[in-house]
Amino acid sequence: MSTADAATKRHHVVIIGSGFGGLAAARSLKKADVDITLISKTTSHLFQPLLYQCATGILSEGEIAPPTRLILRKQKNVRVILGDVEAIDMDAKTVTSRLSNIATTVTPYDSLVVAAGAQQSYFGNDQFATYAPGMKTIDDALELRGRILGAFEAAEVATDHAERERRLTFVVVGAGPTGVELAGQIAELADRTLAGAFRTIEPNDCRVILLDAAPAVLPPMGEKLGLKAQQRLEKMGVEIQLNAMVTNVDYKGITVKDKDGSERRIECACKVWSAGVQASPLGKMIAEQSHGTEVDRAGRVVVEPDLTVKGHPYVFVVGDLMAVKGVPGMAQGAIQGANYATKQIKNHLKGHDDPANREPFKYWDKGSMATISRFDAVAQVGKFEFSGFIAWVAWLVLHLYYLVGYKNRLTTVVAWGITFIGRARGQMAITSQMVYARLALEKLQNQQRQAGVPVGPPNDASAAVAASADGRAAEGMPTPEREQQAAG
Ligand SMILES: Cc1cc2nc3c(=O)[nH]c(=O)nc-3n(C[C@H](O)[C@H](O)[C@H](O)COP(=O)(O)OP(=O)(O)OC[C@H]3O[C@@H](n4cnc5c(N)ncnc54)[C@H](O)[C@@H]3O)c2cc1C
């Protein structure tokens, strides 16, 4: 176990997470007289709003997930550590993170900003994940790309009519922005990019089904925009099934329960889950150490008006991990929360901070948007609602603005031009690793667990680092030491 350079003389800020909240916090402390340690279990800053474009072959994973340490290379007061945070000790003021089986690091802090976000929720049916991956990580997006394009390939060689239809049926569960965007892109991929490329199937004959247990599409954006989005998707051939609750997911398809209580099957090869989120388990860990702090049903920390937890004025929880009335789980919530937290830290450094009398966090709602297809989006800014081409252009500009790095912005514009003006997509390669790696890793880890071998949490980046650090030492891989241990 190592201890990070804790004995620094300057105020030490530890930030957990390199998403919107974590990166905003680090950047806003650029000129502050502090040392910062940013700990994240992924090496990159993932721009989640464009994950669906990675999944459908428009953008590469590099364009939406630049390495955090390169973004922060010039900011000399930050040290970036790759590691899974396993423990936060709010009495000792330390954070313990682990990089696979290679290293455990204990990092002391004076101020802590926790921006660990959320993960996919299957509402207690985690077994669905085997057949219906979510849309939260680069791994998810690449797996989906493999599954979507793989389904067309499998349909091309199917000799049985029913099986061909099954392979050409795509089901997206969850009609929020992610589900709407993904369903629209699968339809457009089939209609434009893949048209004419197969000999025994017509990609455009595929069924794309968007279903939700709720009675509307895009519920947070209101009835009018939801209906507009629904009509546009239907015009593109997407089937919308509302009031439809998924009760089972298996290899062959899904089982759905309708409002009248009847159950039916949808035979489909490719299923995507974009129906719910569950906050990082770090939320519960924090709440348990703070008398009077609770987590909500989604595991988010019910923070104080200054985004701290009771009794710990320098432990801030921001972004998708915080529960604040009126603040949605969106990038702006995370960025504004992080900026608010670092402002309090800066005030403290200047001797101006009085935790008991801080002005409460105020969220500025800048609106929300969702694309439906090329040239078509819906947007809501304050009381204004608009849709169509103008909304789509606004969506493009806004996403470009928030994308990190000039090179990424440039290559993204080029990729968008290729796809939206032309009909090609630059990222259509798929590999068996994309499709099978998650399940193969899980299987390996389960075997190791059953054998009593210590296995760390599944973590793409740390497993990769472990594998390169000492050959077979990747998470879940047998080593002589582990085999000996397992044998007792
Ligand atoms: C598919 C998709 C589309 C979206 N589209 C939009 C959109 O169009 N507009 C919009 O405003 N919002 C959108 N969102 C929501 C937005 O991305 C989130 O609200 C935002 O990312 C939250 O930021 P965050 O910093 O709280 O968490 P995240 O960005 O999720 O970052 C969490 C970070 O914490 C790290 N982490 C987690 N656990 C640990 C641990 N134990 N140890 C170390 N590190 C850890 C992760 O690696 C990650 O770096 C979308 C989300 C998704 C999934």
XYZ file of N, CA, C and O in Angstrom, residues 121-205:
340
model
N -29.087 1.077 -14.316
C -29.884 0.317 -13.361
C -30.850 -0.588 -14.107
O -31.526 -0.156 -15.047
N -30.902 -1.842 -13.676
C -31.852 -2.802 -14.260
C -33.000 -3.046 -13.280
O -33.698 -4.036 -13.370
N -33.161 -2.151 -12.340
C -34.243 -2.212 -11.350
C -34.322 -3.582 -10.670
O -35.393 -4.204 -10.605
N -33.175 -4.063 -10.228
C -33.138 -5.332 -9.502
C -33.054 -6.548 -10.406
O -33.015 -7.678 -9.921
N -33.029 -6.347 -11.706
C -32.923 -7.497 -12.629
C -31.566 -7.473 -13.335
O -31.506 -7.391 -14.568
N -30.518 -7.535 -12.566
C -29.184 -7.402 -13.153
C -28.876 -8.473 -14.193
O -28.012 -8.285 -15.061
N -29.600 -9.600 -14.111
C -29.367 -10.672 -15.093
C -29.715 -10.231 -16.520
O -29.207 -10.795 -17.491
N -30.543 -9.178 -16.651
C -30.884 -8.682 -17.995
C -29.633 -8.172 -18.729
O -29.591 -8.161 -19.952
N -28.664 -7.715 -17.941
C -27.480 -7.077 -18.536
C -26.738 -8.015 -19.481
O -26.121 -7.580 -20.450
N -26.812 -9.320 -19.206
C -26.099 -10.274 -20.056
C -26.527 -10.107 -21.515
O -25.695 -10.156 -22.428
N -27.823 -9.905 -21.736
C -28.331 -9.847 -23.112
C -28.658 -8.431 -23.570
O -28.841 -8.204 -24.767
N -28.782 -7.518 -22.624
C -29.157 -6.143 -22.994
C -28.182 -5.168 -22.341
O -28.451 -4.626 -21.274
N -27.023 -4.933 -22.986
C -26.064 -4.004 -22.370
C -26.635 -2.594 -22.268
O -27.551 -2.232 -23.001
N -26.069 -1.819 -21.339
C -26.527 -0.444 -21.150
C -25.746 0.498 -22.036
O -25.085 0.082 -23.004
N -25.829 1.770 -21.696
C -25.143 2.804 -22.494
C -24.487 3.799 -21.559
O -24.912 4.947 -21.457
N -23.464 3.346 -20.854
C -22.848 4.232 -19.872
C -21.358 4.418 -20.101
O -20.780 5.391 -19.644
N -20.730 3.422 -20.723
C -19.272 3.466 -20.841
C -18.846 3.268 -22.300
O -19.664 2.885 -23.144
N -17.563 3.465 -22.551
C -17.040 3.206 -23.904
C -17.207 1.731 -24.230
O -17.557 1.355 -25.347
N -16.942 0.888 -23.234
C -17.120 -0.551 -23.452
C -18.548 -0.843 -23.909
O -18.769 -1.644 -24.819
N -19.520 -0.198 -23.241
C -20.925 -0.410 -23.626
C -21.142 -0.018 -25.090
O -21.770 -0.748 -25.861
N -20.625 1.163 -25.448
C -20.866 1.668 -26.812
C -20.223 0.746 -27.851
O -20.831 0.438 -28.877
N -19.003 0.292 -27.567
C -18.328 -0.571 -28.542
C -19.022 -1.933 -28.626
O -19.163 -2.506 -29.703
N -19.465 -2.420 -27.465
C -20.190 -3.697 -27.470
C -21.469 -3.550 -28.313
O -21.807 -4.426 -29.114
N -22.145 -2.435 -28.126
C -23.391 -2.227 -28.885
C -23.119 -2.108 -30.372
O -23.869 -2.642 -31.185
N -22.031 -1.419 -30.710
C -21.708 -1.323 -32.133
C -21.519 -2.729 -32.718
O -22.034 -3.051 -33.784
N -20.782 -3.541 -31.967
C -20.570 -4.921 -32.412
C -21.878 -5.679 -32.543
O -22.107 -6.417 -33.501
N -22.770 -5.486 -31.579
C -24.044 -6.217 -31.594
C -24.976 -5.719 -32.707
O -25.661 -6.502 -33.340
N -25.000 -4.397 -32.909
C -25.904 -3.842 -33.943
C -25.445 -4.294 -35.331
O -26.206 -4.887 -36.099
N -24.159 -4.047 -35.624
C -23.671 -4.411 -36.958
C -23.619 -5.932 -37.113
O -23.880 -6.470 -38.196
N -23.309 -6.614 -36.012
C -23.265 -8.093 -36.046
C -24.632 -8.681 -36.364
O -24.735 -9.716 -37.044
N -25.691 -8.034 -35.912
C -27.044 -8.555 -36.162
C -27.363 -8.521 -37.654
O -27.970 -9.453 -38.196
N -26.939 -7.452 -38.336
C -27.170 -7.392 -39.792
C -26.378 -8.500 -40.492
O -26.878 -9.151 -41.409
N -25.116 -8.702 -40.039
C -24.285 -9.755 -40.642
C -24.939 -11.124 -40.459
O -24.987 -11.941 -41.384
N -25.438 -11.359 -39.240
C -26.047 -12.664 -38.951
C -27.333 -12.847 -39.759
O -27.652 -13.968 -40.190
N -28.057 -11.751 -39.986
C -29.297 -11.846 -40.769
C -28.987 -12.194 -42.225
O -29.715 -12.959 -42.862
N -27.892 -11.668 -42.745
C -27.514 -11.923 -44.144
C -27.336 -13.420 -44.422
O -27.645 -13.900 -45.504
N -26.849 -14.147 -43.417
C -26.587 -15.581 -43.650
C -27.666 -16.480 -43.053
O -27.542 -17.707 -43.097
N -28.713 -15.912 -42.491
C -29.785 -16.749 -41.916
C -30.586 -17.385 -43.048
O -30.923 -16.730 -44.031
N -30.885 -18.678 -42.897
C -31.642 -19.351 -43.957
C -33.120 -19.469 -43.571
O -33.981 -19.618 -44.421
N -33.379 -19.394 -42.266
C -34.755 -19.509 -41.780
C -35.386 -18.103 -41.705
O -34.780 -17.174 -41.160
N -36.572 -17.978 -42.237
C -37.207 -16.659 -42.324
C -37.416 -16.028 -40.936
O -37.103 -14.849 -40.717
N -37.949 -16.853 -40.006
C -38.242 -16.315 -38.668
C -36.953 -15.874 -37.972
O -36.916 -14.839 -37.303
N -35.907 -16.677 -38.162
C -34.632 -16.320 -37.525
C -34.058 -15.043 -38.143
O -33.504 -14.198 -37.443
N -34.223 -14.904 -39.454
C -33.743 -13.683 -40.103
C -34.485 -12.464 -39.531
O -33.880 -11.435 -39.242
N -35.779 -12.618 -39.346
C -36.568 -11.512 -38.788
C -36.122 -11.177 -37.372
O -36.044 -10.021 -36.983
N -35.841 -12.253 -36.603
C -35.398 -12.039 -35.222
C -34.089 -11.230 -35.212
O -33.920 -10.301 -34.437
N -33.192 -11.609 -36.108
C -31.897 -10.914 -36.144
C -32.035 -9.474 -36.637
O -31.190 -8.635 -36.370
N -33.089 -9.223 -37.372
C -33.299 -7.855 -37.872
C -34.244 -7.045 -36.991
O -34.761 -6.018 -37.410
N -34.460 -7.551 -35.767
C -35.303 -6.788 -34.835
C -34.431 -6.213 -33.718
O -33.716 -6.943 -33.041
N -34.492 -4.904 -33.577
C -33.690 -4.199 -32.569
C -34.646 -3.580 -31.546
O -35.580 -2.886 -31.941
N -34.380 -3.855 -30.271
C -35.254 -3.284 -29.244
C -34.438 -2.372 -28.327
O -33.410 -2.777 -27.784
N -34.886 -1.139 -28.214
C -34.248 -0.197 -27.292
C -35.222 0.010 -26.137
O -36.357 0.457 -26.353
N -34.786 -0.330 -24.934
C -35.665 -0.192 -23.760
C -35.371 1.141 -23.076
O -34.233 1.399 -22.670
N -36.398 1.983 -22.956
C -36.207 3.295 -22.322
C -36.330 4.402 -23.354
O -35.466 4.538 -24.221
N -37.418 5.187 -23.274
C -37.654 6.223 -24.288
C -37.253 7.611 -23.797
O -37.887 8.611 -24.107
N -36.177 7.672 -23.013
C -35.591 8.971 -22.642
C -34.709 9.443 -23.789
O -34.691 8.822 -24.867
N -33.922 10.520 -23.566
C -33.088 11.048 -24.655
C -32.151 9.988 -25.267
O -32.034 9.894 -26.483
N -31.508 9.176 -24.423
C -30.573 8.180 -24.960
C -31.294 7.175 -25.851
O -30.821 6.846 -26.944
N -32.446 6.678 -25.393
C -33.201 5.697 -26.171
C -33.682 6.287 -27.484
O -33.576 5.649 -28.543
N -34.187 7.529 -27.430
C -34.681 8.193 -28.642
C -33.538 8.354 -29.650
O -33.678 8.035 -30.835
N -32.391 8.831 -29.149
C -31.266 9.083 -30.058
C -30.747 7.788 -30.657
O -30.451 7.706 -31.851
N -30.672 6.764 -29.840
C -30.147 5.490 -30.330
C -31.096 4.835 -31.335
O -30.668 4.365 -32.396
N -32.389 4.829 -31.023
C -33.366 4.228 -31.938
C -33.324 4.950 -33.286
O -33.302 4.318 -34.353
N -33.265 6.285 -33.230
C -33.215 7.070 -34.467
C -31.971 6.737 -35.278
O -32.028 6.597 -36.497
N -30.849 6.570 -34.589
C -29.600 6.290 -35.306
C -29.557 4.880 -35.875
O -28.979 4.659 -36.942
N -30.141 3.918 -35.186
C -30.152 2.553 -35.755
C -30.988 2.563 -37.050
O -30.595 2.005 -38.073
N -32.125 3.274 -36.993
C -32.983 3.352 -38.188
C -32.236 4.046 -39.333
O -32.277 3.596 -40.482
N -31.529 5.109 -39.010
C -30.820 5.856 -40.051
C -29.626 5.064 -40.610
O -29.344 5.111 -41.804
N -28.975 4.340 -39.719
C -27.864 3.475 -40.150
C -28.363 2.456 -41.176
O -27.743 2.237 -42.226
N -29.497 1.844 -40.881
C -30.053 0.831 -41.782
C -30.514 1.471 -43.086
O -30.276 0.936 -44.177
N -31.127 2.632 -42.955
C -31.749 3.262 -44.113
C -30.737 3.895 -45.060
O -30.888 3.836 -46.278
N -29.694 4.496 -44.498
C -28.777 5.267 -45.346
C -27.425 4.585 -45.532
O -26.991 4.337 -46.640
N -26.776 4.263 -44.400
C -25.389 3.777 -44.516
C -25.334 2.352 -45.067
O -24.486 2.030 -45.900
N -26.210 1.483 -44.599
C -26.114 0.075 -44.989
C -26.907 -0.255 -46.257
O -26.824 -1.374 -46.766
N -27.652 0.710 -46.753
C -28.508 0.440 -47.924
C -27.682 -0.104 -49.090
O -26.641 0.456 -49.446
N -28.125 -1.197 -49.650
C -27.482 -1.765 -50.835
C -26.221 -2.564 -50.559
O -25.578 -3.066 -51.479
N -25.821 -2.709 -49.293
C -24.551 -3.372 -48.990
C -24.706 -4.872 -48.740
O -23.712 -5.579 -48.588
N -25.931 -5.349 -48.638
C -26.155 -6.789 -48.412
C -26.850 -7.381 -49.642
O -27.396 -6.654 -50.475
N -26.829 -8.707 -49.751
C -27.409 -9.349 -50.931
C -28.682 -10.125 -50.644
O -29.540 -10.248 -51.489
N -28.800 -10.663 -49.418
C -30.024 -11.432 -49.145
C -30.983 -10.669 -48.222
O -32.114 -11.087 -48.041
N -30.521 -9.593 -47.633
C -31.438 -8.785 -46.795
C -31.465 -7.338 -47.270
O -30.512 -6.879 -47.900
N -32.508 -6.689 -46.929
C -32.607 -5.246 -47.160
C -32.533 -4.622 -45.762
O -33.485 -4.766 -44.978
N -31.398 -3.998 -45.385
C -31.271 -3.488 -44.003
C -32.469 -2.649 -43.565
O -32.878 -2.683 -42.412
N -33.026 -1.933 -44.506
C -34.165 -1.066 -44.207
C -35.414 -1.848 -43.768
O -36.343 -1.274 -43.199
N -35.420 -3.162 -44.015
C -36.566 -3.973 -43.579
C -36.509 -4.275 -42.081
O -37.391 -4.943 -41.544
